[in-house]
C-alpha cells in the first residue's frame, strides 16, 4: 500500500481485480447509494459497511451519505422495495473482516481505518488523493 | 485471552443501558433489548476475531505482505482444501464470514408494511372512525448475479372481505448500469411519487398520497403491465437516467391496469428522463411522457397523452417535492380535445432535536378539469374532480421502522362544492 499512515483517515479498499484506481467523492457517493451497481458488465459492486458504532460507519454516513443512522436504514429499505437494488450493503463487524471480504469477493468495496489496511486489497484514491495526503476527504 | 476480554464484555453490557439512558448524543441511542443483543453479538464476534488473530500470531507465521498470499488463503478456502489443521483453523473464521457475505441465489427477502388510520371530517354524511389501511408484503429475491425478482401484494379491507391485489411483479435482467431490462407489472414511471413511494404508507412522509397519484384513482395510470428498459446515461456530473416502457396501459376500468390483457391493439408507451446532478447531492429533476389509446366502451376511442415534470430535493432539511402533470384526451371520432391539469407542492423539514424524530410538513394540491370531459365522465370509471386544498401535519418516527402521523386537511372537491376539513391520524410501520 502506497498510502502514508495518517491517524483518522478512512481508506476505501476494493478487491484487487476491481477496475478502478481513483474515484471522485461524487462517484464514491453514487457507488454507496447503489446508483452505480456494476464496475463493469461482469463485476457487480458489493458494498461492505461497518456495523453501527464503528467510526468507519460514522464517516460513511456523515461524509458520503450525509444521513443519520435511521435515514440510512430507511433509505435502503426504500431502495430495495422500489426494486432499484436487489440487496442492501453487507454488514461487517471489524476492519479485519472488511479487509478479508474485500480481498475475497470480486467487486467488494469497504471502508477501513488506514492503519488497518491489509495486504490483498487495493486502496483507491478519492479525488486523486490517498489517505494521509492533504485534502483527503474521508476522515 | 477470553478471560481478559470477559471484563470488557461485562463492562460493556453494564454500561450500555446506562449510556442508552443518558441524554441522546448519537442519531440512534435506543435502549432496546434488540439493541443490547446486537451489541452482545458484535462483542462476541470481536472476541472471536481477536482470538483468531492471536492464534495467527502464535503460529509464528510472518504477516502476509503481498496480495498473493491472502489470495492463496482464500483460494484454499474456496477449494475446500485443508492442508493442515492449523491452516484450516486459521481460515475457518474468514471462510464463514465470506460464505455469509456472498449472496446466495435465490435469496428471498420479505418485508411487510401496514398502517392503522383514524379520520374525522366535517363532510355531511361522513362517519368518523378507524380503518386498517393496507397490509402490504414486498418480496425481493436476487436469482443470480444479474437477474432479480421483485413482487408486491396488498390486502385492502373492504366492507365484507379483504381485496387482494398483485401490485407489482417484476423480473429484471441487468446487463450493466446503463441497460436493465424487466418484464411484469410496475408502478408507471410517470413523475416522481408514483415510483418513489409504493403501497407502504411508512415510506412516505404524509398519511395519504397526492390525489393525482392516488391508488384507485384515474388521473394517471398508476400501474403498467409490459416491459421496461432502464438505466443510467453516461453524462458525467449531470447524473442522467432513463426509463422506457411499453405495455398494456389502462384497463377499460381506468383505475386498473391490463393485467389479463389489453383492451385494444395499441400498446401504451412511456419515456422518463431524470437527472441527479452529482454536484448538487439531493436534487432530482425529471420529466416523462406517456401515450395510450383508451377504449372505455366498445367503439369509443380516445388518444391519451400525459406529460409530467418534477423537481425534488430529497434531503430531510428541507424536503421538497413538486410535481406537475397534464392529461390530454382526444376523441378519435370528433377530434375534440380535453386537458386536465394537476400539480402539488410538498414541503417538509426534519427537526434537528429529539433524535430527528419530528418532521412537520405541508402540501398544496390542485386539479383542474374541464366541465365536460367525456373520459372522466364515463359512468362507473370517473373519479377525477376539480380539487383545491392543502394539508398540514407532522410525522413522528417512534423507531426506525414505525411512525405516527397526524394531519389536518382542508379541501374543496368539485367546482362550487363546500370546503371540507378533517383530522387524520395514522400509525405506519414496516416489519
XYZ file of C-alpha atoms in Angstrom, chain B:
431
model
C -7.412 -14.449 26.147
C -11.107 -14.946 26.784
C -10.652 -14.234 30.479
C -9.021 -10.910 29.605
C -11.892 -9.957 27.381
C -14.700 -11.048 29.695
C -14.404 -7.974 31.976
C -14.576 -5.803 28.865
C -17.699 -7.618 27.758
C -19.275 -7.257 31.201
C -18.401 -3.576 31.435
C -19.879 -3.040 28.010
C -23.070 -4.856 28.945
C -23.444 -2.925 32.200
C -22.656 0.448 30.696
C -24.661 0.003 27.505
C -28.064 0.529 29.174
C -26.623 3.367 31.265
C -25.282 5.062 28.180
C -28.511 4.377 26.371
C -30.440 6.159 29.140
C -28.166 9.167 29.153
C -29.140 12.206 27.062
C -29.038 11.359 23.348
C -25.742 12.092 21.651
C -25.939 9.952 18.564
C -28.615 9.580 15.952
C -29.995 6.350 17.391
C -29.446 5.682 21.112
C -32.470 3.415 21.540
C -32.160 1.339 24.724
C -33.906 -1.766 23.430
C -33.359 -5.442 24.141
C -32.686 -5.989 20.456
C -30.027 -3.281 20.572
C -28.305 -4.952 23.514
C -28.492 -8.350 21.822
C -26.932 -6.833 18.713
C -24.190 -5.334 20.867
C -23.549 -8.702 22.534
C -23.383 -10.313 19.107
C -20.869 -7.713 17.953
C -18.715 -8.197 21.015
C -18.821 -11.964 20.628
C -17.720 -11.628 17.030
C -14.971 -9.241 18.059
C -13.734 -11.692 20.714
C -13.705 -14.469 18.135
C -11.741 -12.254 15.757
C -9.216 -11.292 18.413
C -8.769 -14.918 19.406
C -8.332 -15.865 15.794
C -5.813 -13.067 15.355
C -3.910 -14.189 18.415
C -3.819 -17.764 17.114
C -2.404 -16.490 13.849
C 0.386 -14.681 15.674
C 1.083 -17.772 17.780
C 1.723 -19.878 14.704
C 4.794 -17.604 14.102
C 3.737 -17.277 10.514
C 5.020 -13.897 9.329
C 2.279 -11.451 8.414
C 1.270 -11.568 4.797
C 2.986 -8.837 2.855
C 1.681 -9.452 -0.592
C -1.741 -9.739 -2.053
C -0.958 -13.124 -3.478
C -0.577 -14.599 -0.004
C -4.055 -13.513 1.102
C -5.384 -14.557 -2.235
C -3.905 -18.018 -1.777
C -5.598 -18.335 1.580
C -8.939 -17.508 0.106
C -8.477 -19.869 -2.821
C -7.668 -22.578 -0.311
C -10.965 -21.934 1.469
C -12.892 -21.772 -1.751
C -11.447 -25.024 -2.907
C -12.444 -26.623 0.381
C -8.933 -27.974 0.910
C -7.385 -28.187 4.376
C -3.678 -28.956 4.083
C -3.024 -28.831 7.815
C -5.179 -28.451 10.915
C -3.508 -25.163 11.924
C -4.089 -23.660 8.496
C -7.675 -24.873 8.463
C -8.318 -23.278 11.825
C -6.702 -20.066 10.660
C -9.127 -19.651 7.827
C -12.285 -21.009 9.379
C -13.441 -17.587 10.595
C -12.860 -15.837 7.283
C -14.393 -18.688 5.339
C -17.578 -18.427 7.377
C -17.594 -14.664 7.005
C -17.041 -14.963 3.292
C -19.818 -17.516 2.907
C -22.159 -15.275 4.894
C -21.234 -12.229 2.837
C -21.655 -13.956 -0.513
C -25.129 -13.620 -1.985
C -26.923 -16.936 -2.289
C -29.384 -17.498 -5.095
C -32.284 -17.283 -4.766
C -32.200 -15.155 -1.645
C -35.736 -14.166 -0.728
C -36.283 -11.129 1.447
C -39.791 -10.355 2.668
C -40.820 -7.092 4.208
C -44.275 -6.148 5.392
C -45.875 -2.753 5.626
C -49.054 -1.810 7.453
C -50.933 1.150 8.781
C -53.845 1.870 11.095
C -55.747 5.072 10.476
C -58.305 7.302 12.136
C -60.265 10.018 10.375
C -62.907 12.564 11.309
C -64.204 15.168 8.863
C -66.961 17.743 8.783
C -68.258 16.423 5.462
C -72.022 15.853 5.521
C -72.844 12.184 5.966
C -69.302 11.130 6.782
C -68.584 8.874 9.747
C -65.523 9.178 11.889
C -63.580 6.092 12.903
C -60.670 3.753 12.444
C -59.668 1.767 9.417
C -56.897 -0.679 8.715
C -55.390 0.911 5.640
C -53.376 -1.502 3.554
C -51.424 -4.549 4.612
C -48.628 -4.995 2.092
C -45.988 -7.643 1.521
C -42.899 -6.865 -0.533
C -40.786 -9.728 -1.812
C -37.343 -9.266 -3.313
C -35.023 -12.034 -4.432
C -31.841 -11.978 -6.486
C -31.957 -15.068 -8.725
C -28.402 -14.726 -9.992
C -25.733 -12.059 -10.195
C -27.706 -10.354 -12.972
C -31.294 -11.467 -12.547
C -33.614 -10.444 -9.747
C -37.299 -10.722 -8.925
C -39.497 -8.283 -7.077
C -43.130 -8.677 -6.005
C -45.668 -6.656 -4.065
C -49.027 -7.916 -2.799
C -51.601 -5.785 -0.994
C -54.562 -6.661 1.194
C -57.125 -3.890 1.471
C -60.056 -4.031 3.876
C -63.482 -3.924 2.220
C -66.877 -3.963 3.988
C -67.301 -7.723 3.619
C -63.869 -9.051 2.787
C -60.243 -8.236 2.004
C -59.318 -7.335 -1.542
C -56.048 -8.962 -2.590
C -54.064 -7.363 -5.414
C -50.758 -8.114 -7.080
C -49.455 -4.554 -7.193
C -46.077 -5.276 -8.759
C -44.382 -8.370 -10.093
C -41.132 -7.728 -11.912
C -38.330 -9.899 -13.185
C -35.272 -7.895 -14.157
C -32.113 -8.661 -16.074
C -29.178 -6.297 -15.526
C -26.729 -6.076 -18.384
C -24.849 -3.218 -16.750
C -25.666 0.130 -15.131
C -26.763 1.530 -18.466
C -29.182 -1.139 -19.523
C -31.517 -3.146 -17.327
C -34.461 -4.928 -18.872
C -37.500 -6.072 -16.972
C -40.914 -7.601 -17.550
C -44.015 -7.556 -15.400
C -46.318 -5.153 -13.635
C -44.867 -1.831 -12.480
C -45.812 1.425 -10.946
C -45.819 3.528 -14.107
C -42.739 5.803 -14.225
C -44.770 8.981 -14.628
C -43.467 11.749 -12.408
C -41.785 11.121 -9.068
C -44.207 9.987 -6.369
C -45.639 7.048 -8.261
C -42.309 5.232 -8.364
C -40.642 6.628 -5.243
C -43.389 5.638 -2.800
C -45.324 2.437 -3.055
C -48.058 0.784 -1.061
C -46.348 1.012 2.292
C -47.567 4.248 3.904
C -44.474 4.213 6.138
C -42.310 5.038 3.115
C -43.945 8.427 2.515
C -43.842 11.458 4.783
C -47.587 12.175 4.733
C -50.590 9.993 5.535
C -52.047 9.948 2.042
C -50.713 10.201 -1.479
C -51.500 13.295 -3.548
C -54.817 12.990 -5.337
C -53.132 12.897 -8.758
C -51.341 9.628 -7.902
C -53.941 8.195 -5.537
C -54.333 4.399 -5.577
C -57.680 3.597 -7.125
C -57.683 6.993 -8.803
C -57.803 7.553 -12.535
C -55.851 10.755 -13.166
C -52.725 8.847 -14.183
C -52.441 5.106 -14.850
C -50.792 4.100 -11.585
C -49.890 0.620 -12.866
C -48.462 -0.601 -16.125
C -48.080 -4.167 -17.451
C -45.392 -4.859 -20.014
C -41.648 -4.445 -20.334
C -39.282 -1.722 -19.324
C -35.700 -0.723 -20.064
C -33.958 1.486 -17.541
C -30.529 2.629 -16.536
C -28.048 5.447 -16.222
C -26.988 7.572 -19.174
C -23.259 8.333 -19.402
C -23.441 12.048 -18.667
C -20.774 12.856 -16.110
C -21.833 15.253 -13.399
C -25.362 15.544 -14.806
C -26.266 12.091 -13.498
C -28.884 11.318 -16.136
C -31.073 8.230 -16.064
C -33.974 6.881 -18.083
C -36.950 4.521 -18.146
C -38.573 3.351 -21.370
C -41.616 1.131 -21.198
C -44.152 -0.470 -23.477
C -47.196 -2.328 -22.265
C -50.923 -2.681 -21.808
C -51.716 0.604 -20.114
C -55.161 1.194 -18.686
C -57.943 -1.348 -18.493
C -61.475 -0.389 -19.577
C -61.934 0.325 -15.864
C -59.387 3.151 -15.801
C -58.239 2.670 -12.246
C -56.927 -0.802 -13.083
C -54.062 -1.987 -15.256
C -54.408 -4.507 -18.066
C -53.185 -7.458 -16.009
C -55.117 -10.001 -18.035
C -54.604 -8.338 -21.424
C -55.006 -5.058 -23.254
C -58.401 -3.676 -24.239
C -57.217 -2.827 -27.741
C -54.391 -3.487 -30.176
C -52.487 -0.326 -29.311
C -49.776 -0.638 -26.693
C -49.126 2.170 -24.261
C -45.596 3.520 -24.013
C -43.828 5.700 -21.516
C -40.489 7.535 -21.569
C -38.990 9.044 -18.449
C -35.779 11.041 -18.194
C -34.306 12.290 -14.936
C -31.145 13.946 -13.629
C -29.436 13.629 -10.253
C -26.576 16.125 -10.584
C -23.596 14.926 -8.628
C -22.604 18.445 -7.613
C -25.999 19.095 -6.008
C -26.469 15.976 -3.926
C -30.143 15.626 -3.065
C -31.546 17.300 -6.168
C -33.509 15.342 -8.737
C -35.381 16.757 -11.711
C -37.228 14.792 -14.317
C -39.951 14.591 -16.856
C -41.952 11.904 -18.593
C -44.274 11.324 -21.481
C -46.953 8.645 -21.647
C -49.067 7.664 -24.620
C -52.012 5.273 -24.852
C -55.226 4.655 -26.707
C -58.241 4.311 -24.415
C -61.252 2.179 -25.179
C -63.651 2.772 -22.293
C -66.535 1.204 -24.213
C -66.542 -0.828 -27.420
C -66.405 1.590 -30.351
C -65.407 4.573 -28.202
C -61.736 5.500 -28.519
C -59.580 8.316 -27.187
C -55.938 9.172 -27.576
C -54.279 9.867 -24.242
C -51.052 11.854 -23.775
C -49.712 12.537 -20.325
C -46.853 15.000 -19.890
C -45.302 15.439 -16.483
C -42.358 17.102 -14.785
C -40.997 17.215 -11.276
C -38.333 18.688 -9.081
C -37.329 17.046 -5.825
C -34.921 17.957 -3.071
C -34.835 14.749 -1.099
C -32.684 15.784 1.823
C -34.616 15.939 5.013
C -33.717 19.537 5.809
C -35.732 20.540 3.895
C -37.573 18.015 1.775
C -39.283 19.447 -1.288
C -41.444 17.557 -3.748
C -43.146 19.389 -6.589
C -44.831 17.642 -9.457
C -46.938 18.688 -12.418
C -48.911 16.628 -14.935
C -51.255 17.345 -17.802
C -53.583 14.664 -19.153
C -54.629 15.302 -22.722
C -57.509 13.350 -24.280
C -58.588 13.447 -27.890
C -61.846 11.922 -29.065
C -60.901 9.914 -32.163
C -64.372 10.350 -33.672
C -64.822 14.108 -33.197
C -61.156 15.174 -32.751
C -62.291 17.234 -29.771
C -59.534 17.655 -27.160
C -59.646 17.947 -23.382
C -56.866 18.861 -20.919
C -56.827 18.178 -17.213
C -54.021 19.708 -15.191
C -52.748 18.826 -11.760
C -49.866 19.718 -9.513
C -48.798 19.552 -5.911
C -46.023 21.071 -3.829
C -44.963 19.385 -0.612
C -42.520 20.794 1.912
C -41.192 19.036 4.986
C -38.401 19.643 7.434
C -36.746 17.110 9.737
C -36.297 18.954 13.040
C -32.767 18.593 14.412
C -33.658 17.846 18.020
C -35.074 14.802 19.867
C -33.021 12.472 17.691
C -34.503 13.830 14.453
C -37.826 12.193 15.193
C -40.123 15.098 14.283
C -40.904 16.099 10.729
C -43.581 18.741 10.134
C -44.943 19.016 6.609
C -47.277 20.938 4.361
C -48.763 20.147 0.949
C -50.807 22.123 -1.528
C -52.684 20.266 -4.255
C -54.598 21.376 -7.287
C -56.509 19.602 -10.049
C -58.446 21.381 -12.759
C -60.557 19.505 -15.288
C -62.925 20.760 -17.980
C -66.597 20.920 -17.030
C -67.337 18.318 -19.679
C -64.658 15.655 -20.124
C -66.025 12.522 -21.799
C -63.341 10.193 -20.440
C -63.673 11.271 -16.820
C -67.461 11.434 -17.181
C -67.912 7.837 -18.247
C -70.207 6.266 -15.702
C -68.541 3.941 -13.263
C -64.946 4.895 -14.029
C -64.611 8.592 -13.362
C -63.028 9.866 -10.193
C -61.183 12.952 -11.373
C -62.804 16.076 -9.986
C -61.757 19.675 -9.604
C -59.766 19.869 -6.430
C -58.001 22.537 -4.476
C -56.749 22.163 -0.974
C -53.915 21.798 1.418
C -52.850 19.790 4.384
C -50.531 20.404 7.283
C -49.217 17.736 9.602
C -46.373 16.227 11.488
C -44.644 12.864 11.363
C -43.036 11.411 14.467
C -40.717 8.450 13.948
C -41.200 6.287 17.009
C -38.401 3.982 15.905
C -36.508 3.421 12.676
C -39.390 1.273 11.499
C -42.602 2.878 12.769
C -44.073 6.351 12.700
C -47.064 8.312 13.954
C -48.542 10.933 11.661
C -51.227 13.473 12.340
C -52.569 15.961 9.820
C -55.314 18.448 9.164
C -56.715 18.703 5.647
C -58.897 21.341 4.082
C -60.167 20.587 0.574
C -62.776 21.546 -1.906
C -63.625 18.650 -4.207
C -65.815 19.600 -7.149
C -66.443 23.060 -8.571
C -68.844 25.041 -6.400
C -68.845 22.436 -3.624
C -68.267 23.487 0.006
C -64.839 23.064 1.582
C -64.311 20.067 3.815
C -61.983 19.975 6.786
C -60.813 16.928 8.642
C -58.326 15.487 11.077
C -56.443 12.348 10.160
C -54.111 10.162 12.185
C -52.042 7.195 11.181
C -49.502 4.837 12.594
C -47.498 3.311 9.772
C -44.796 0.716 10.110
C -42.603 -1.804 8.362
C -41.599 -5.180 9.725
